[in-house]
Short mmCIF file of C-alpha atoms and ligand atoms in Angstrom, two decimals:
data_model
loop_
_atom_site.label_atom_id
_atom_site.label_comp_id
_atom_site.label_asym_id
_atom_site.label_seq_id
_atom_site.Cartn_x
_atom_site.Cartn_y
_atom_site.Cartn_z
CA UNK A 955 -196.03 28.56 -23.70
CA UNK A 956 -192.64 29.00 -22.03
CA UNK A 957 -189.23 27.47 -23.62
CA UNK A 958 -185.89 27.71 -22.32
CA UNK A 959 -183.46 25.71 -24.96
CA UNK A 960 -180.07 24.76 -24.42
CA UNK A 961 -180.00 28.57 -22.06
CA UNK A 962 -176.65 29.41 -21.06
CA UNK A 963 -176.38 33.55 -19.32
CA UNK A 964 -172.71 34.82 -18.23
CA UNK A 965 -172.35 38.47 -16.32
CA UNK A 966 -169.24 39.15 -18.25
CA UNK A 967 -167.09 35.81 -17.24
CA UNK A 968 -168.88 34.50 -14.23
CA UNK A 969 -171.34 31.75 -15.64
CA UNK A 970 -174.72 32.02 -13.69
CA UNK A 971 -176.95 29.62 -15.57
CA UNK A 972 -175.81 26.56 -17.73
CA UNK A 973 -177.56 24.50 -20.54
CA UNK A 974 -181.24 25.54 -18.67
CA UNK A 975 -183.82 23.45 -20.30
CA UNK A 976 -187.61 24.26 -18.91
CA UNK A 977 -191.01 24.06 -20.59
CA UNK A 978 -193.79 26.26 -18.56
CA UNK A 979 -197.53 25.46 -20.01
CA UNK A 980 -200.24 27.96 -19.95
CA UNK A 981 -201.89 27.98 -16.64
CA UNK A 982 -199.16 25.77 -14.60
CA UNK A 983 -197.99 26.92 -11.06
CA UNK A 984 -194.41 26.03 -10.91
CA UNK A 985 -192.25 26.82 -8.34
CA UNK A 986 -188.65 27.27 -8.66
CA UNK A 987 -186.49 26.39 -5.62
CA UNK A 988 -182.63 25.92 -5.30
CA UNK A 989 -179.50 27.41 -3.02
CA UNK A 990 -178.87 31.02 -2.64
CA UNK A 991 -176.30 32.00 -5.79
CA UNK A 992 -177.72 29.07 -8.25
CA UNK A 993 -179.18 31.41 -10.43
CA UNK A 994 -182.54 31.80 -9.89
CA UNK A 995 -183.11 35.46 -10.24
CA UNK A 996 -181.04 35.51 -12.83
CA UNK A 997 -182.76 32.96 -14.59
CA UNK A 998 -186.21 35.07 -14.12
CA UNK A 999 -184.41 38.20 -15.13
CA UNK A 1000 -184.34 36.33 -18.80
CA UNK A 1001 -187.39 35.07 -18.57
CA UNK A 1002 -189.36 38.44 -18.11
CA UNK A 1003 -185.94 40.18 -21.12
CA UNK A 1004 -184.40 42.08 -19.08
CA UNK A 1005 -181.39 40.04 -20.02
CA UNK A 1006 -180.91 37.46 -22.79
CA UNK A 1007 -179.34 34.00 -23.48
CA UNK A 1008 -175.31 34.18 -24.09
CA UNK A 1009 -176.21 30.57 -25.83
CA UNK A 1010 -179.25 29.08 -26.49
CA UNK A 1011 -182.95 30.29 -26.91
CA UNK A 1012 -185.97 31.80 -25.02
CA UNK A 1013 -189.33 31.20 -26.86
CA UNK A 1014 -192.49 32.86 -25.59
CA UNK A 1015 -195.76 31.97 -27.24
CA UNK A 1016 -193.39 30.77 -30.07
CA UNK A 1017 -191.52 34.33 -30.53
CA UNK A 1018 -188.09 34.43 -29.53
CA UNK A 1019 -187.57 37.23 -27.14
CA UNK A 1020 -184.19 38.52 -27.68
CA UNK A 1021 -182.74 42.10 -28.09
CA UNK A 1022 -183.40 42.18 -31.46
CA UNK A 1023 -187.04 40.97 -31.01
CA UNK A 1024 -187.71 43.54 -28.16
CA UNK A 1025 -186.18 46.18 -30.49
CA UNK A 1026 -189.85 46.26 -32.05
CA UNK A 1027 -191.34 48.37 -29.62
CA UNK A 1028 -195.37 46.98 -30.31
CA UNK A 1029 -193.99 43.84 -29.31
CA UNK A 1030 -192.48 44.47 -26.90
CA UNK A 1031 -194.33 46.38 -25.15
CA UNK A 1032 -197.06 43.04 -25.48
CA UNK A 1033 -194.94 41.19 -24.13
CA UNK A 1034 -193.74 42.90 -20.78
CA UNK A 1035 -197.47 43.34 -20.45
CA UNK A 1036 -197.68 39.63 -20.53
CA UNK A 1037 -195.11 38.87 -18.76
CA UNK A 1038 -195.18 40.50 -14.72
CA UNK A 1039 -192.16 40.63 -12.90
CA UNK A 1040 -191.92 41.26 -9.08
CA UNK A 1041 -188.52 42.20 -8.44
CA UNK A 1042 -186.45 40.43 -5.17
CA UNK A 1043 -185.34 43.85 -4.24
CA UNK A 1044 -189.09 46.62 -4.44
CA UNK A 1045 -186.54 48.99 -4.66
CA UNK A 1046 -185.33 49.00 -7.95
CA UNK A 1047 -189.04 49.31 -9.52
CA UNK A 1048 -190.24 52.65 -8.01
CA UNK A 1049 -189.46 55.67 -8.99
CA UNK A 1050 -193.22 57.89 -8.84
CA UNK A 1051 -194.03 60.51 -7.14
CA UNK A 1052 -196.66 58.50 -5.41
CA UNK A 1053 -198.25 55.13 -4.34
CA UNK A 1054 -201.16 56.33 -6.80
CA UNK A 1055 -199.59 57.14 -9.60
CA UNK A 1056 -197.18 54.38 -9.65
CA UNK A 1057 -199.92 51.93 -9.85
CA UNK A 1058 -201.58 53.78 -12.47
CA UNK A 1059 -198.61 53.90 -14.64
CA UNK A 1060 -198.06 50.70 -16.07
CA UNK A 1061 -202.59 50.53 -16.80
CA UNK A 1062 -201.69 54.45 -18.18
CA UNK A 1063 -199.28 52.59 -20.62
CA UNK A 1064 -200.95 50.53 -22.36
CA UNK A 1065 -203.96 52.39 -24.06
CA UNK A 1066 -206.87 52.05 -21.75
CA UNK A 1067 -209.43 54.56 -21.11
CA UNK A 1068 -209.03 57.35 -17.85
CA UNK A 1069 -212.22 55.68 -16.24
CA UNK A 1070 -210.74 52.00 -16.90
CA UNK A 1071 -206.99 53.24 -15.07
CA UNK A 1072 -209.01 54.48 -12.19
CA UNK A 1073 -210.47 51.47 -11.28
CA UNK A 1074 -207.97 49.37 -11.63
CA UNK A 1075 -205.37 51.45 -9.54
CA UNK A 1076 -208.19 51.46 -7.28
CA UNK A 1077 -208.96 47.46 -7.24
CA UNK A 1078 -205.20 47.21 -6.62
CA UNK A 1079 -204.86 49.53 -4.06
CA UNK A 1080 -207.72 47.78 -2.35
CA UNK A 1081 -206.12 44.67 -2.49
CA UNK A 1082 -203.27 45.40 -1.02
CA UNK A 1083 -204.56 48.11 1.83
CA UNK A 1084 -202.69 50.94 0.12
CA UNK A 1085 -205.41 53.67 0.41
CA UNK A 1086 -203.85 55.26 3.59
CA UNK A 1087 -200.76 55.51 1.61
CA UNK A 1088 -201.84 56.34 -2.03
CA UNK A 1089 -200.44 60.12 -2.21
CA UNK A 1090 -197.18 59.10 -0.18
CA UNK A 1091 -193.81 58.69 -2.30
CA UNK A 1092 -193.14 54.90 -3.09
CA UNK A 1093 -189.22 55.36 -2.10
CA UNK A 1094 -190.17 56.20 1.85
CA UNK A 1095 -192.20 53.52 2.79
CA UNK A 1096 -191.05 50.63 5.00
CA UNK A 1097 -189.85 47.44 2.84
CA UNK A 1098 -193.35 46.05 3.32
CA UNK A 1099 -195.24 48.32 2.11
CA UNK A 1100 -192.96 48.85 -0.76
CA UNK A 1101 -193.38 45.09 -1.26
CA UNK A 1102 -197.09 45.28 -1.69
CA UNK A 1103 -196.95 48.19 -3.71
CA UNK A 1104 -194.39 47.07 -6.09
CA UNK A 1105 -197.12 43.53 -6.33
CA UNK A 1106 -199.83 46.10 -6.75
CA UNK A 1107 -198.41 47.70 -9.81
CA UNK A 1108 -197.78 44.52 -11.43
CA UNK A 1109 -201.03 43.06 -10.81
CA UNK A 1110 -202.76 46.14 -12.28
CA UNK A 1111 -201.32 45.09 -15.41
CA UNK A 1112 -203.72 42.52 -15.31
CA UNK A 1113 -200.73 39.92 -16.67
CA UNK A 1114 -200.84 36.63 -18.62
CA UNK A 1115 -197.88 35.21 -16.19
CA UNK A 1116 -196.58 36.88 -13.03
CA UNK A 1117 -193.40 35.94 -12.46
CA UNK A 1118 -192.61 36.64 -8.59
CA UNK A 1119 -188.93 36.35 -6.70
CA UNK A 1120 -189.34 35.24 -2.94
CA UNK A 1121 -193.37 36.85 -2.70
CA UNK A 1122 -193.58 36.44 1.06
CA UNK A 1123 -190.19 37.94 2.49
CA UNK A 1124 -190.67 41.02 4.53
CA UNK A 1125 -194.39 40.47 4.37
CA UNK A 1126 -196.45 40.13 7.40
CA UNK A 1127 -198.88 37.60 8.49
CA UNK A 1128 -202.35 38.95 7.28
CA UNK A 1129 -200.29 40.48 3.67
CA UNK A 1130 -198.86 36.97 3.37
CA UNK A 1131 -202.26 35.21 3.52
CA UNK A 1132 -203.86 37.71 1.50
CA UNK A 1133 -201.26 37.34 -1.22
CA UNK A 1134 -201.63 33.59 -0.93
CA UNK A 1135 -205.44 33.47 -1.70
CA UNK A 1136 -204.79 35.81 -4.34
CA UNK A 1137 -202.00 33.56 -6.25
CA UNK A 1138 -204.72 31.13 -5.88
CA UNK A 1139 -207.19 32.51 -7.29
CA UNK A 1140 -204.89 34.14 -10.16
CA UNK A 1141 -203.98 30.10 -10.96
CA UNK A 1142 -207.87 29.38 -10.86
CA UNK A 1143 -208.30 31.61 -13.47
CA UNK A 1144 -206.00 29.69 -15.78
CA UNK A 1145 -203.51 32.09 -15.66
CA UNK A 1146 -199.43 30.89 -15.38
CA UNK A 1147 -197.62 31.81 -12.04
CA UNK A 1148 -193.81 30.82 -11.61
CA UNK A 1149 -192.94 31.36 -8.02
CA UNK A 1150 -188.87 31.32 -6.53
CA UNK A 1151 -189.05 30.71 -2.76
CA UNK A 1152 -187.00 28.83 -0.30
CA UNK A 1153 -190.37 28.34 1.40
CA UNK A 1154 -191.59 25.04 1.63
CA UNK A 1155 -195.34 26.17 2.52
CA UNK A 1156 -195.97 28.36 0.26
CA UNK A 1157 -194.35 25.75 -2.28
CA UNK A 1158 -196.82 22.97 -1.37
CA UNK A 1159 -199.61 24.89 -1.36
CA UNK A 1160 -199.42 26.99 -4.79
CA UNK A 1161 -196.90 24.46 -7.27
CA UNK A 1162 -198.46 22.09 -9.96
CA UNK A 1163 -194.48 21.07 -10.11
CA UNK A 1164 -191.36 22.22 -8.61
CA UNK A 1165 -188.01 22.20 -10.18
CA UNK A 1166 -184.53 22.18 -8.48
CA UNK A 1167 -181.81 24.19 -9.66
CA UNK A 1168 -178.81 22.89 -8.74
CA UNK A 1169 -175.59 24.86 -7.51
CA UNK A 1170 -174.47 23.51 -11.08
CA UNK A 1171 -176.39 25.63 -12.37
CA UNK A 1172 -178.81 23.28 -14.02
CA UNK A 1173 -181.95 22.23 -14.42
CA UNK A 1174 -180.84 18.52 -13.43
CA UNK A 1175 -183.54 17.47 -11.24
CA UNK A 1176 -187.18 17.96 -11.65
CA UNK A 1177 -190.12 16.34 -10.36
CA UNK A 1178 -193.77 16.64 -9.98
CA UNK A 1179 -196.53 17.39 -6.72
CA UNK A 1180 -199.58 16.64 -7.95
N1 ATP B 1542 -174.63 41.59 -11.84
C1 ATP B 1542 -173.87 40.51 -11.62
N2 ATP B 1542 -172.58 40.46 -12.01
C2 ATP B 1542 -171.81 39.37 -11.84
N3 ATP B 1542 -172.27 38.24 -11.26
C3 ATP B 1542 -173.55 38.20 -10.87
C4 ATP B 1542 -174.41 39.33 -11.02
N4 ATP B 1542 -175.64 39.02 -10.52
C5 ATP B 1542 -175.53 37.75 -10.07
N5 ATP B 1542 -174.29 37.26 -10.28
C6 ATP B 1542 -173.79 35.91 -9.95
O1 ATP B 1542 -174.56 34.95 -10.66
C7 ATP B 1542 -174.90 33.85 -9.84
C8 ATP B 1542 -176.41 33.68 -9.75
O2 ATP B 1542 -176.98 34.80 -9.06
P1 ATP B 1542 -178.54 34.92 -8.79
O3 ATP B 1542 -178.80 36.27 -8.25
O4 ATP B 1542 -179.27 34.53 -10.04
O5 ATP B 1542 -178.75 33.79 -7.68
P2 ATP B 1542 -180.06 33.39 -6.85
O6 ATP B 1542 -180.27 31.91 -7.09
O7 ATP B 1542 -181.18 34.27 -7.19
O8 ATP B 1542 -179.60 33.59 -5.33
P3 ATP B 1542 -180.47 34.03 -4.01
O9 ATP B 1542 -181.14 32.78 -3.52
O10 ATP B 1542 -179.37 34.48 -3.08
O11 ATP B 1542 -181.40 35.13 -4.39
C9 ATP B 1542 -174.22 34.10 -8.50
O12 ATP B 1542 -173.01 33.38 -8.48
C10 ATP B 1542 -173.96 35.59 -8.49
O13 ATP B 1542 -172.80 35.90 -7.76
MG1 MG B 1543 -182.25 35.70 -6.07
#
């Protein structure tokens, strides 16, 4: 479903990934681990176009996403709603008023009806214990809670892969198990997760496979769990 080909990415002349070669099938659980700087979030970045090869090619579904192909608006707005992203840093993805209505926003976007955006920005908030917080602005909340919101909006999306950068930093106990059986039960439902964490637990417990990246930059060594 997901093919990485020959995937070389530069910011400007500093090379972050090098001749990346990955295949993701629908409803694996792979977990990405490797040293801080290697080019993992970088390497998600592409994967969910917010930046593109330098060399090489991205296939989704068999459609190349590049800038040209997420020029078409229709498809690409498919396929960010396909594709969730969980940024490292919650920060950079807020920016409404309030815990509500940045939840509703991405269900708002993509054509359902009023009654259909209330429930799920409901569900979410549910999920995540945000009700106390729902009319409070996203941007002064502790780091935790902007965690859980910033998974909450993503989730609401209802997404075909949810891409997720280090899930369980900043994240208490009770949020961190929650989240957990959730991932589970998103993978149980056939859907695609690829997980970055330098956390061996959470590693064993959610991958189908793990791959390595290398401080080279490369997707030398790869090998299976299960
Ligand atoms: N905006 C940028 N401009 C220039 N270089 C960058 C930029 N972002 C990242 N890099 C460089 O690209 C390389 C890969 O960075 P990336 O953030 O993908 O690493 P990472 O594996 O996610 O690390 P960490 O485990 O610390 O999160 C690093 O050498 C980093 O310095
Ligand atoms: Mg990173």
């Amino acid at each position: 479903m997901i093919e990485l080909e020959n995937v070389c990415y530069a910011y400007g002349k500093e090379i972050a990934l090098r001749n990346v070669n990955l295949k993701v099938s629908k409803g694996e659980s792979l977990v990405i681990k490797g040293p801080n700087g290697c080019g993992k979030s970088t390497l998600i970045k592409l994967l969910n176009g917010i930046i593109f090869p330098t060399m090489g090619k991205y296939t989704y579904k068999g459609h190349e996403i590049n800038e040209k192909s997420l020029k078409d608006n229709k498809f690409a707005k498919w396929f960010h709603q396909q594709m969730g992203y969980v940024f490292q840093n919650a920060d950079n993805q807020l920016f409404c008023a309030s815990v509500e209505e940045e939840i509703a926003f991405g269900p708002s976007q993509m054509g359902l009806s009023q009654e259909e955006v209330i429930q799920r920005t409901k569900d979410c908030m549910n999920l995540f214990g945000l009700e106390k917080l729902s009319k409070r602005p996203p941007y002064h909340l502790s780091g935790g809670e902007k965690r859980k919101v910033s998974l909450a909006c993503i989730l609401s999306m209802n997404p075909e892969v949810l891409v997720l950068d280090e899930p369980l930093a900043g994240l208490d106990e009770k949020t961190q198990a929650m989240l957990i059986s959730f991932l589970k039960s998103f993978h149980n439902a056939g859907k695609t997760l690829i997980i970055i964490t330098h956390n061996n637990e959470l590693a064993n417990e959610l991958a189908d496979r793990i791959v390595i990246m290398k401080e080279s930059h490369d997707f030398n060594t790869e090998f299976s769990l299960k």
